[in-house]
Amino acid sequence: MKRSKRDPFNRAFNKGYQAGIEEKSRSSCPHENSAARQHWINGWREGREDHWNGFNRMAQAQKISNM
């Protein structure tokens, strides 16, 4: 399947999750669209929570691949 055909909201969530894991700021969200921005921020919050709860890199990578 082509990348352009993937669900943009799922992709925004995954990118936000990765940003949260990497301790990036919430203000680094690249989306202007309110729906995509909300998905990115939800992913960012979940990524930050997992980081704070001590998930290691392997657990985080597995969670991303299962999304």
PDB file of C-alpha atoms in Angstrom:
ATOM      1  CA  MET A   1       0.000   0.000   0.000  1.00  0.00           C
ATOM      2  CA  LYS A   2       1.267   3.478  -0.801  1.00  0.00           C
ATOM      3  CA  ARG A   3       2.152   5.780   2.046  1.00  0.00           C
ATOM      4  CA  SER A   4      -0.304   8.404   0.823  1.00  0.00           C
ATOM      5  CA  LYS A   5      -3.179   5.963   1.288  1.00  0.00           C
ATOM      6  CA  ARG A   6      -2.460   5.288   4.962  1.00  0.00           C
ATOM      7  CA  ASP A   7      -4.688   6.764   7.615  1.00  0.00           C
ATOM      8  CA  PRO A   8      -3.267  10.248   8.319  1.00  0.00           C
ATOM      9  CA  PHE A   9      -4.677  10.318  11.863  1.00  0.00           C
ATOM     10  CA  ASN A  10      -3.050   7.012  12.790  1.00  0.00           C
ATOM     11  CA  ARG A  11       0.206   8.274  11.334  1.00  0.00           C
ATOM     12  CA  ALA A  12      -0.097  11.541  13.299  1.00  0.00           C
ATOM     13  CA  PHE A  13      -0.697   9.567  16.516  1.00  0.00           C
ATOM     14  CA  ASN A  14       2.371   7.386  15.896  1.00  0.00           C
ATOM     15  CA  LYS A  15       4.579  10.397  15.146  1.00  0.00           C
ATOM     16  CA  GLY A  16       3.311  12.114  18.291  1.00  0.00           C
ATOM     17  CA  TYR A  17       4.016   8.979  20.324  1.00  0.00           C
ATOM     18  CA  GLN A  18       7.577   8.905  19.020  1.00  0.00           C
ATOM     19  CA  ALA A  19       8.014  12.601  19.850  1.00  0.00           C
ATOM     20  CA  GLY A  20       6.754  11.965  23.372  1.00  0.00           C
ATOM     21  CA  ILE A  21       9.197   9.116  23.874  1.00  0.00           C
ATOM     22  CA  GLU A  22      12.045  11.321  22.656  1.00  0.00           C
ATOM     23  CA  GLU A  23      11.061  13.995  25.208  1.00  0.00           C
ATOM     24  CA  LYS A  24      10.256  16.588  22.561  1.00  0.00           C
ATOM     25  CA  SER A  25       8.072  19.540  23.409  1.00  0.00           C
ATOM     26  CA  ARG A  26       4.343  19.473  22.717  1.00  0.00           C
ATOM     27  CA  SER A  27       4.802  22.731  20.820  1.00  0.00           C
ATOM     28  CA  SER A  28       6.833  20.839  18.186  1.00  0.00           C
ATOM     29  CA  CYS A  29       3.612  19.479  16.655  1.00  0.00           C
ATOM     30  CA  PRO A  30       3.862  19.903  12.874  1.00  0.00           C
ATOM     31  CA  HIS A  31       0.109  19.819  12.177  1.00  0.00           C
ATOM     32  CA  GLU A  32      -2.102  22.817  11.542  1.00  0.00           C
ATOM     33  CA  ASN A  33      -5.288  20.775  11.024  1.00  0.00           C
ATOM     34  CA  SER A  34      -7.152  20.557  14.332  1.00  0.00           C
ATOM     35  CA  ALA A  35      -8.083  16.854  13.945  1.00  0.00           C
ATOM     36  CA  ALA A  36      -4.576  15.711  13.001  1.00  0.00           C
ATOM     37  CA  ARG A  37      -3.125  17.970  15.689  1.00  0.00           C
ATOM     38  CA  GLN A  38      -5.358  16.386  18.327  1.00  0.00           C
ATOM     39  CA  HIS A  39      -4.280  12.870  17.281  1.00  0.00           C
ATOM     40  CA  TRP A  40      -0.622  13.937  17.409  1.00  0.00           C
ATOM     41  CA  ILE A  41      -1.056  15.415  20.894  1.00  0.00           C
ATOM     42  CA  ASN A  42      -2.871  12.285  22.120  1.00  0.00           C
ATOM     43  CA  GLY A  43       0.056  10.191  20.872  1.00  0.00           C
ATOM     44  CA  TRP A  44       2.523  12.606  22.469  1.00  0.00           C
ATOM     45  CA  ARG A  45       0.751  12.310  25.836  1.00  0.00           C
ATOM     46  CA  GLU A  46       0.762   8.522  25.678  1.00  0.00           C
ATOM     47  CA  GLY A  47       4.437   8.498  24.709  1.00  0.00           C
ATOM     48  CA  ARG A  48       5.337  10.807  27.606  1.00  0.00           C
ATOM     49  CA  GLU A  49       3.343   8.650  30.012  1.00  0.00           C
ATOM     50  CA  ASP A  50       5.128   5.498  28.834  1.00  0.00           C
ATOM     51  CA  HIS A  51       8.475   7.250  29.158  1.00  0.00           C
ATOM     52  CA  TRP A  52       7.666   8.365  32.715  1.00  0.00           C
ATOM     53  CA  ASN A  53       6.486   4.860  33.617  1.00  0.00           C
ATOM     54  CA  GLY A  54       9.889   3.489  32.647  1.00  0.00           C
ATOM     55  CA  PHE A  55       9.120   1.599  29.452  1.00  0.00           C
ATOM     56  CA  ASN A  56      12.391   0.656  27.830  1.00  0.00           C
ATOM     57  CA  ARG A  57      13.143   1.140  24.119  1.00  0.00           C
ATOM     58  CA  MET A  58      12.166  -2.445  23.223  1.00  0.00           C
ATOM     59  CA  ALA A  59       8.743  -2.124  24.866  1.00  0.00           C
ATOM     60  CA  GLN A  60       8.162   1.243  23.195  1.00  0.00           C
ATOM     61  CA  ALA A  61       9.153  -0.097  19.768  1.00  0.00           C
ATOM     62  CA  GLN A  62       6.860  -3.072  20.192  1.00  0.00           C
ATOM     63  CA  LYS A  63       3.964  -0.825  21.200  1.00  0.00           C
ATOM     64  CA  ILE A  64       4.491   1.359  18.128  1.00  0.00           C
ATOM     65  CA  SER A  65       4.550  -1.644  15.804  1.00  0.00           C
ATOM     66  CA  ASN A  66       1.307  -2.973  17.336  1.00  0.00           C
ATOM     67  CA  MET A  67      -0.575   0.287  16.787  1.00  0.00           C
TER      68      MET A  67
END
